[in-house]
Amino acid sequence: MDSHTIAVVGGTGPQGKGLALHFARAGHKVVIGSRSAGRAEEAAAEIRARVGSAVDVLGLDNKGAVEAADAVLIVVPWDGHEELVAALAPVLAGKLVISCVNPLGFDKRGAYGLDVEDGSAAEQTQRLVPDAVVVGAFHHLSAVSLWEAEGPLGHEDVLVVGDDRDAKEKVAALAATITGRPGIDGGVLRLARQLEPLTAVLININRRYKTRSGVSVSGIPA
Amino acid sequence: MDSHTIAVVGGTGPQGKGLALHFARAGHKVVIGSRSAGRAEEAAAEIRARVGSAVDVLGLDNKGAVEAADAVLIVVPWDGHEELVAALAPVLAGKLVISCVNPLGFDKRGAYGLDVEDGSAAEQTQRLVPDAVVVGAFHHLSAVSLWEAEGPLGHEDVLVVGDDRDAKEKVAALAATITGRPGIDGGVLRLARQLEPLTAVLININRRYKTRSGVSVSGIPA
C-alpha cells in the first residue's frame, strides 16, 4: 500500500491501538477514532510516546476519523457493531473499509463463534454500507504481541477476504507492514465467516497452552 | 498414541488413503473401510506397494473395518455423511471416532462452508452416536501432500477439538505421526464448526496461488 491516511475506528482498544502502532511506524498517517475524541487523542499520544513524535498519529471522534481517511479499519467489539457501522454509514460510503471484527462468545467451556445473521461482521458492514469496498483482514493477531513487537510479527500471516481484487491487494500490502510479508488472499468476502470465529480457536489455544498463538499458512510462494 | 488398530472409513478417497499411509508407516495397524470391501482392499494394496509389505494394512467393508478397530477416522464426503454415520452407529458406539469431514460447497466464486444444522460434521456424528467419544481433527492436510510425502509434513499443524481431554491427547499423539509434532488442542467439540469450513479458505488459496496450502499455529511451546 502506498502511504495512506488510515482511520482506526475502535483504535483505543488494545487490538486497534496495536494495529495503529504498526501502521504509524511504517509511515502511514493514522487517525485513531473513538466515541470520545479525548480518549482517541490519548491513544494517539501513547503511540507517539512509543514510536516517536515524528509519526503522524492523531485522535478524533469516529466520524471525524473516517472523514479524514481513505482507508478505514473497523476494530470494535461485536456488541454494538451494527449500530456503530449504521451510524457511520454516510461517511464510510465510497471508502475502503477493513473489517477486523470477531463476533465471539465466551462461557465456561471457552470461546466460540457467535451465529451472525449476515454470516459475518464484514458482510454485515457491506450490507449496511453497500457503497463501501469492504475487506476482512487482521482478525488473528494478538493485541499484546502487536503492542510489544519492535518489528514485524514474522511468524504470523494475515488472511484477507473480499470481493474486490484491487482492494484486497491494497490490504495485503498493508499487512506486510505488520507481518513482514503480504497478506494472503483467502477468497471472497463471504469467507469472513470462517476467519472471524477462527479467533475463538486461537483464544482457546492461548488459555490451554498459556501462550499467544497466531496463524500462518504454509505453501505460499515467496 | 500407542500402537492401535485404526479404521479409516472412506479410506479409498485421496484424503483417507493419504492419512492411512502415514499411520501405517508409523506402525499402526490400519483397516481401510469402504462401501465395497474389494475397493478397500485395492487401496490397502496400494499402500502396501508404496510402503512395503511389512506394514499392517488391510481393506474391509466399512462395518467390518469399524468392528476391527479401536479408533475410527471418518473421512467421507459431506454428501451422504448423515446416512453413513447413522448406519454405522451401532458399531461406532464406545469407540474413539475422529471426524475429518469438511462440509463444503463450491460455486463459481470458489469454495465455502455449508450451513450445517448440527453446527459441524463432528457434532452431527456425536449426536448420531452419543456413546462414541468424538474428536475433530485432520481437516486441513492436502491429500496430495499426504500421499507424496516421504516423511512428516513439517510445516503443518493438526488442530484437535473434542470434549474428552484423554481422547484429544490420543489424537494429538496420532497427529505427530503425520506432522512430526503433536496436534494442538483447539477447544471443545463445538469448535469443529470453525475448523471444518476453514478448509474452504485453504482451497481458495490453493487456486489463487497454484499451491497446496496448510495451516500452522505459531506460539505453541515445544
mmCIF file with all atom_site columns, N, CA and C in Angstrom, chain B residues 62-110:
data_model
loop_
_atom_site.group_PDB
_atom_site.id
_atom_site.type_symbol
_atom_site.label_atom_id
_atom_site.label_alt_id
_atom_site.label_comp_id
_atom_site.label_asym_id
_atom_site.label_entity_id
_atom_site.label_seq_id
_atom_site.pdbx_PDB_ins_code
_atom_site.Cartn_x
_atom_site.Cartn_y
_atom_site.Cartn_z
_atom_site.occupancy
_atom_site.B_iso_or_equiv
_atom_site.pdbx_formal_charge
_atom_site.auth_seq_id
_atom_site.auth_comp_id
_atom_site.auth_asym_id
_atom_site.auth_atom_id
_atom_site.pdbx_PDB_model_num
ATOM 1   N N  . ASN B 1 62  ? -17.035 -51.005 5.371  1.00 0.00 ? 62  ASN B N  1
ATOM 2   C CA . ASN B 1 62  ? -16.960 -50.043 6.474  1.00 0.00 ? 62  ASN B CA 1
ATOM 3   C C  . ASN B 1 62  ? -17.295 -50.688 7.823  1.00 0.00 ? 62  ASN B C  1
ATOM 4   N N  . LYS B 1 63  ? -18.320 -51.483 7.860  1.00 0.00 ? 63  LYS B N  1
ATOM 5   C CA . LYS B 1 63  ? -18.743 -52.073 9.130  1.00 0.00 ? 63  LYS B CA 1
ATOM 6   C C  . LYS B 1 63  ? -17.660 -52.995 9.678  1.00 0.00 ? 63  LYS B C  1
ATOM 7   N N  . GLY B 1 64  ? -17.092 -53.803 8.810  1.00 0.00 ? 64  GLY B N  1
ATOM 8   C CA . GLY B 1 64  ? -16.030 -54.698 9.245  1.00 0.00 ? 64  GLY B CA 1
ATOM 9   C C  . GLY B 1 64  ? -14.804 -53.925 9.714  1.00 0.00 ? 64  GLY B C  1
ATOM 10  N N  . ALA B 1 65  ? -14.502 -52.839 9.015  1.00 0.00 ? 65  ALA B N  1
ATOM 11  C CA . ALA B 1 65  ? -13.342 -52.027 9.395  1.00 0.00 ? 65  ALA B CA 1
ATOM 12  C C  . ALA B 1 65  ? -13.545 -51.432 10.781 1.00 0.00 ? 65  ALA B C  1
ATOM 13  N N  . VAL B 1 66  ? -14.742 -50.890 11.020 1.00 0.00 ? 66  VAL B N  1
ATOM 14  C CA . VAL B 1 66  ? -15.009 -50.283 12.332 1.00 0.00 ? 66  VAL B CA 1
ATOM 15  C C  . VAL B 1 66  ? -14.943 -51.336 13.425 1.00 0.00 ? 66  VAL B C  1
ATOM 16  N N  . GLU B 1 67  ? -15.527 -52.484 13.176 1.00 0.00 ? 67  GLU B N  1
ATOM 17  C CA . GLU B 1 67  ? -15.539 -53.539 14.195 1.00 0.00 ? 67  GLU B CA 1
ATOM 18  C C  . GLU B 1 67  ? -14.123 -53.987 14.571 1.00 0.00 ? 67  GLU B C  1
ATOM 19  N N  . ALA B 1 68  ? -13.206 -53.904 13.613 1.00 0.00 ? 68  ALA B N  1
ATOM 20  C CA . ALA B 1 68  ? -11.847 -54.387 13.857 1.00 0.00 ? 68  ALA B CA 1
ATOM 21  C C  . ALA B 1 68  ? -10.986 -53.379 14.620 1.00 0.00 ? 68  ALA B C  1
ATOM 22  N N  . ALA B 1 69  ? -11.487 -52.142 14.768 1.00 0.00 ? 69  ALA B N  1
ATOM 23  C CA . ALA B 1 69  ? -10.621 -51.054 15.226 1.00 0.00 ? 69  ALA B CA 1
ATOM 24  C C  . ALA B 1 69  ? -11.002 -50.542 16.601 1.00 0.00 ? 69  ALA B C  1
ATOM 25  N N  . ASP B 1 70  ? -10.067 -49.872 17.270 1.00 0.00 ? 70  ASP B N  1
ATOM 26  C CA . ASP B 1 70  ? -10.428 -49.150 18.490 1.00 0.00 ? 70  ASP B CA 1
ATOM 27  C C  . ASP B 1 70  ? -10.504 -47.643 18.245 1.00 0.00 ? 70  ASP B C  1
ATOM 28  N N  . ALA B 1 71  ? -9.906  -47.167 17.156 1.00 0.00 ? 71  ALA B N  1
ATOM 29  C CA . ALA B 1 71  ? -10.047 -45.756 16.770 1.00 0.00 ? 71  ALA B CA 1
ATOM 30  C C  . ALA B 1 71  ? -10.507 -45.723 15.309 1.00 0.00 ? 71  ALA B C  1
ATOM 31  N N  . VAL B 1 72  ? -11.471 -44.867 15.043 1.00 0.00 ? 72  VAL B N  1
ATOM 32  C CA . VAL B 1 72  ? -12.090 -44.838 13.717 1.00 0.00 ? 72  VAL B CA 1
ATOM 33  C C  . VAL B 1 72  ? -12.019 -43.422 13.148 1.00 0.00 ? 72  VAL B C  1
ATOM 34  N N  . LEU B 1 73  ? -11.372 -43.277 12.014 1.00 0.00 ? 73  LEU B N  1
ATOM 35  C CA . LEU B 1 73  ? -11.427 -41.996 11.296 1.00 0.00 ? 73  LEU B CA 1
ATOM 36  C C  . LEU B 1 73  ? -12.586 -42.021 10.315 1.00 0.00 ? 73  LEU B C  1
ATOM 37  N N  . ILE B 1 74  ? -13.364 -40.934 10.335 1.00 0.00 ? 74  ILE B N  1
ATOM 38  C CA . ILE B 1 74  ? -14.405 -40.767 9.327  1.00 0.00 ? 74  ILE B CA 1
ATOM 39  C C  . ILE B 1 74  ? -13.884 -39.738 8.322  1.00 0.00 ? 74  ILE B C  1
ATOM 40  N N  . VAL B 1 75  ? -13.645 -40.182 7.099  1.00 0.00 ? 75  VAL B N  1
ATOM 41  C CA . VAL B 1 75  ? -13.052 -39.322 6.069  1.00 0.00 ? 75  VAL B CA 1
ATOM 42  C C  . VAL B 1 75  ? -13.877 -39.484 4.802  1.00 0.00 ? 75  VAL B C  1
ATOM 43  N N  . VAL B 1 76  ? -15.124 -39.067 4.883  1.00 0.00 ? 76  VAL B N  1
ATOM 44  C CA . VAL B 1 76  ? -16.032 -39.264 3.755  1.00 0.00 ? 76  VAL B CA 1
ATOM 45  C C  . VAL B 1 76  ? -16.558 -37.906 3.290  1.00 0.00 ? 76  VAL B C  1
ATOM 46  N N  . PRO B 1 77  ? -17.102 -37.842 2.083  1.00 0.00 ? 77  PRO B N  1
ATOM 47  C CA . PRO B 1 77  ? -17.708 -36.587 1.645  1.00 0.00 ? 77  PRO B CA 1
ATOM 48  C C  . PRO B 1 77  ? -18.905 -36.226 2.531  1.00 0.00 ? 77  PRO B C  1
ATOM 49  N N  . TRP B 1 78  ? -19.187 -34.944 2.620  1.00 0.00 ? 78  TRP B N  1
ATOM 50  C CA . TRP B 1 78  ? -20.326 -34.482 3.415  1.00 0.00 ? 78  TRP B CA 1
ATOM 51  C C  . TRP B 1 78  ? -21.642 -35.010 2.831  1.00 0.00 ? 78  TRP B C  1
ATOM 52  N N  . ASP B 1 79  ? -21.698 -35.082 1.535  1.00 0.00 ? 79  ASP B N  1
ATOM 53  C CA . ASP B 1 79  ? -22.892 -35.611 0.872  1.00 0.00 ? 79  ASP B CA 1
ATOM 54  C C  . ASP B 1 79  ? -23.031 -37.097 1.224  1.00 0.00 ? 79  ASP B C  1
ATOM 55  N N  . GLY B 1 80  ? -24.054 -37.443 1.948  1.00 0.00 ? 80  GLY B N  1
ATOM 56  C CA . GLY B 1 80  ? -24.241 -38.824 2.383  1.00 0.00 ? 80  GLY B CA 1
ATOM 57  C C  . GLY B 1 80  ? -23.695 -39.124 3.772  1.00 0.00 ? 80  GLY B C  1
ATOM 58  N N  . HIS B 1 81  ? -23.072 -38.112 4.401  1.00 0.00 ? 81  HIS B N  1
ATOM 59  C CA . HIS B 1 81  ? -22.433 -38.308 5.709  1.00 0.00 ? 81  HIS B CA 1
ATOM 60  C C  . HIS B 1 81  ? -23.426 -38.794 6.761  1.00 0.00 ? 81  HIS B C  1
ATOM 61  N N  . GLU B 1 82  ? -24.558 -38.126 6.857  1.00 0.00 ? 82  GLU B N  1
ATOM 62  C CA . GLU B 1 82  ? -25.503 -38.451 7.933  1.00 0.00 ? 82  GLU B CA 1
ATOM 63  C C  . GLU B 1 82  ? -25.980 -39.907 7.816  1.00 0.00 ? 82  GLU B C  1
ATOM 64  N N  . GLU B 1 83  ? -26.315 -40.317 6.604  1.00 0.00 ? 83  GLU B N  1
ATOM 65  C CA . GLU B 1 83  ? -26.805 -41.678 6.399  1.00 0.00 ? 83  GLU B CA 1
ATOM 66  C C  . GLU B 1 83  ? -25.715 -42.693 6.738  1.00 0.00 ? 83  GLU B C  1
ATOM 67  N N  . LEU B 1 84  ? -24.499 -42.394 6.313  1.00 0.00 ? 84  LEU B N  1
ATOM 68  C CA . LEU B 1 84  ? -23.410 -43.340 6.558  1.00 0.00 ? 84  LEU B CA 1
ATOM 69  C C  . LEU B 1 84  ? -23.135 -43.488 8.052  1.00 0.00 ? 84  LEU B C  1
ATOM 70  N N  . VAL B 1 85  ? -23.051 -42.351 8.753  1.00 0.00 ? 85  VAL B N  1
ATOM 71  C CA . VAL B 1 85  ? -22.758 -42.433 10.195 1.00 0.00 ? 85  VAL B CA 1
ATOM 72  C C  . VAL B 1 85  ? -23.912 -43.104 10.932 1.00 0.00 ? 85  VAL B C  1
ATOM 73  N N  . ALA B 1 86  ? -25.139 -42.768 10.532 1.00 0.00 ? 86  ALA B N  1
ATOM 74  C CA . ALA B 1 86  ? -26.290 -43.404 11.194 1.00 0.00 ? 86  ALA B CA 1
ATOM 75  C C  . ALA B 1 86  ? -26.252 -44.921 10.998 1.00 0.00 ? 86  ALA B C  1
ATOM 76  N N  . ALA B 1 87  ? -25.880 -45.352 9.809  1.00 0.00 ? 87  ALA B N  1
ATOM 77  C CA . ALA B 1 87  ? -25.838 -46.792 9.542  1.00 0.00 ? 87  ALA B CA 1
ATOM 78  C C  . ALA B 1 87  ? -24.746 -47.481 10.355 1.00 0.00 ? 87  ALA B C  1
ATOM 79  N N  . LEU B 1 88  ? -23.655 -46.770 10.605 1.00 0.00 ? 88  LEU B N  1
ATOM 80  C CA . LEU B 1 88  ? -22.534 -47.364 11.342 1.00 0.00 ? 88  LEU B CA 1
ATOM 81  C C  . LEU B 1 88  ? -22.654 -47.163 12.853 1.00 0.00 ? 88  LEU B C  1
ATOM 82  N N  . ALA B 1 89  ? -23.669 -46.405 13.283 1.00 0.00 ? 89  ALA B N  1
ATOM 83  C CA . ALA B 1 89  ? -23.762 -46.031 14.701 1.00 0.00 ? 89  ALA B CA 1
ATOM 84  C C  . ALA B 1 89  ? -23.644 -47.228 15.651 1.00 0.00 ? 89  ALA B C  1
ATOM 85  N N  . PRO B 1 90  ? -24.314 -48.356 15.364 1.00 0.00 ? 90  PRO B N  1
ATOM 86  C CA . PRO B 1 90  ? -24.211 -49.470 16.317 1.00 0.00 ? 90  PRO B CA 1
ATOM 87  C C  . PRO B 1 90  ? -22.778 -49.963 16.526 1.00 0.00 ? 90  PRO B C  1
ATOM 88  N N  . VAL B 1 91  ? -21.962 -49.943 15.473 1.00 0.00 ? 91  VAL B N  1
ATOM 89  C CA . VAL B 1 91  ? -20.577 -50.428 15.637 1.00 0.00 ? 91  VAL B CA 1
ATOM 90  C C  . VAL B 1 91  ? -19.628 -49.318 16.084 1.00 0.00 ? 91  VAL B C  1
ATOM 91  N N  . LEU B 1 92  ? -20.016 -48.064 15.884 1.00 0.00 ? 92  LEU B N  1
ATOM 92  C CA . LEU B 1 92  ? -19.170 -46.952 16.339 1.00 0.00 ? 92  LEU B CA 1
ATOM 93  C C  . LEU B 1 92  ? -19.295 -46.720 17.851 1.00 0.00 ? 92  LEU B C  1
ATOM 94  N N  . ALA B 1 93  ? -20.394 -47.131 18.422 1.00 0.00 ? 93  ALA B N  1
ATOM 95  C CA . ALA B 1 93  ? -20.634 -46.871 19.850 1.00 0.00 ? 93  ALA B CA 1
ATOM 96  C C  . ALA B 1 93  ? -19.477 -47.383 20.696 1.00 0.00 ? 93  ALA B C  1
ATOM 97  N N  . GLY B 1 94  ? -19.029 -46.565 21.621 1.00 0.00 ? 94  GLY B N  1
ATOM 98  C CA . GLY B 1 94  ? -17.960 -46.954 22.536 1.00 0.00 ? 94  GLY B CA 1
ATOM 99  C C  . GLY B 1 94  ? -16.561 -46.734 22.012 1.00 0.00 ? 94  GLY B C  1
ATOM 100 N N  . LYS B 1 95  ? -16.450 -46.329 20.754 1.00 0.00 ? 95  LYS B N  1
ATOM 101 C CA . LYS B 1 95  ? -15.106 -46.161 20.164 1.00 0.00 ? 95  LYS B CA 1
ATOM 102 C C  . LYS B 1 95  ? -14.689 -44.692 20.149 1.00 0.00 ? 95  LYS B C  1
ATOM 103 N N  . LEU B 1 96  ? -13.398 -44.492 19.934 1.00 0.00 ? 96  LEU B N  1
ATOM 104 C CA . LEU B 1 96  ? -12.876 -43.164 19.631 1.00 0.00 ? 96  LEU B CA 1
ATOM 105 C C  . LEU B 1 96  ? -13.124 -42.898 18.151 1.00 0.00 ? 96  LEU B C  1
ATOM 106 N N  . VAL B 1 97  ? -13.912 -41.885 17.856 1.00 0.00 ? 97  VAL B N  1
ATOM 107 C CA . VAL B 1 97  ? -14.265 -41.572 16.470 1.00 0.00 ? 97  VAL B CA 1
ATOM 108 C C  . VAL B 1 97  ? -13.674 -40.208 16.122 1.00 0.00 ? 97  VAL B C  1
ATOM 109 N N  . ILE B 1 98  ? -12.852 -40.189 15.098 1.00 0.00 ? 98  ILE B N  1
ATOM 110 C CA . ILE B 1 98  ? -12.156 -38.963 14.698 1.00 0.00 ? 98  ILE B CA 1
ATOM 111 C C  . ILE B 1 98  ? -12.788 -38.472 13.404 1.00 0.00 ? 98  ILE B C  1
ATOM 112 N N  . SER B 1 99  ? -13.482 -37.353 13.489 1.00 0.00 ? 99  SER B N  1
ATOM 113 C CA . SER B 1 99  ? -14.167 -36.803 12.315 1.00 0.00 ? 99  SER B CA 1
ATOM 114 C C  . SER B 1 99  ? -13.236 -35.863 11.566 1.00 0.00 ? 99  SER B C  1
ATOM 115 N N  . CYS B 1 100 ? -13.035 -36.147 10.290 1.00 0.00 ? 100 CYS B N  1
ATOM 116 C CA . CYS B 1 100 ? -12.158 -35.331 9.428  1.00 0.00 ? 100 CYS B CA 1
ATOM 117 C C  . CYS B 1 100 ? -12.966 -34.715 8.293  1.00 0.00 ? 100 CYS B C  1
ATOM 118 N N  . VAL B 1 101 ? -14.259 -34.651 8.452  1.00 0.00 ? 101 VAL B N  1
ATOM 119 C CA . VAL B 1 101 ? -15.165 -34.307 7.348  1.00 0.00 ? 101 VAL B CA 1
ATOM 120 C C  . VAL B 1 101 ? -15.310 -32.792 7.223  1.00 0.00 ? 101 VAL B C  1
ATOM 121 N N  . ASN B 1 102 ? -15.295 -32.304 5.999  1.00 0.00 ? 102 ASN B N  1
ATOM 122 C CA . ASN B 1 102 ? -15.426 -30.868 5.715  1.00 0.00 ? 102 ASN B CA 1
ATOM 123 C C  . ASN B 1 102 ? -16.685 -30.619 4.899  1.00 0.00 ? 102 ASN B C  1
ATOM 124 N N  . PRO B 1 103 ? -17.727 -30.076 5.496  1.00 0.00 ? 103 PRO B N  1
ATOM 125 C CA . PRO B 1 103 ? -18.947 -29.781 4.734  1.00 0.00 ? 103 PRO B CA 1
ATOM 126 C C  . PRO B 1 103 ? -18.762 -28.500 3.906  1.00 0.00 ? 103 PRO B C  1
ATOM 127 N N  . LEU B 1 104 ? -18.405 -28.680 2.652  1.00 0.00 ? 104 LEU B N  1
ATOM 128 C CA . LEU B 1 104 ? -18.069 -27.541 1.793  1.00 0.00 ? 104 LEU B CA 1
ATOM 129 C C  . LEU B 1 104 ? -18.969 -27.503 0.571  1.00 0.00 ? 104 LEU B C  1
ATOM 130 N N  . GLY B 1 105 ? -19.193 -26.295 0.081  1.00 0.00 ? 105 GLY B N  1
ATOM 131 C CA . GLY B 1 105 ? -19.843 -26.107 -1.199 1.00 0.00 ? 105 GLY B CA 1
ATOM 132 C C  . GLY B 1 105 ? -18.887 -25.410 -2.154 1.00 0.00 ? 105 GLY B C  1
ATOM 133 N N  . PHE B 1 106 ? -19.181 -25.507 -3.414 1.00 0.00 ? 106 PHE B N  1
ATOM 134 C CA . PHE B 1 106 ? -18.348 -24.890 -4.457 1.00 0.00 ? 106 PHE B CA 1
ATOM 135 C C  . PHE B 1 106 ? -19.263 -24.224 -5.461 1.00 0.00 ? 106 PHE B C  1
ATOM 136 N N  . ASP B 1 107 ? -18.948 -23.002 -5.834 1.00 0.00 ? 107 ASP B N  1
ATOM 137 C CA . ASP B 1 107 ? -19.632 -22.370 -6.958 1.00 0.00 ? 107 ASP B CA 1
ATOM 138 C C  . ASP B 1 107 ? -18.606 -21.542 -7.707 1.00 0.00 ? 107 ASP B C  1
ATOM 139 N N  . LYS B 1 108 ? -19.044 -20.725 -8.643 1.00 0.00 ? 108 LYS B N  1
ATOM 140 C CA . LYS B 1 108 ? -18.063 -20.016 -9.467 1.00 0.00 ? 108 LYS B CA 1
ATOM 141 C C  . LYS B 1 108 ? -17.251 -19.001 -8.669 1.00 0.00 ? 108 LYS B C  1
ATOM 142 N N  . ARG B 1 109 ? -17.700 -18.681 -7.439 1.00 0.00 ? 109 ARG B N  1
ATOM 143 C CA . ARG B 1 109 ? -16.943 -17.752 -6.600 1.00 0.00 ? 109 ARG B CA 1
ATOM 144 C C  . ARG B 1 109 ? -15.999 -18.483 -5.653 1.00 0.00 ? 109 ARG B C  1
ATOM 145 N N  . GLY B 1 110 ? -15.896 -19.786 -5.814 1.00 0.00 ? 110 GLY B N  1
ATOM 146 C CA . GLY B 1 110 ? -14.935 -20.529 -5.012 1.00 0.00 ? 110 GLY B CA 1
ATOM 147 C C  . GLY B 1 110 ? -15.586 -21.469 -4.017 1.00 0.00 ? 110 GLY B C  1
#
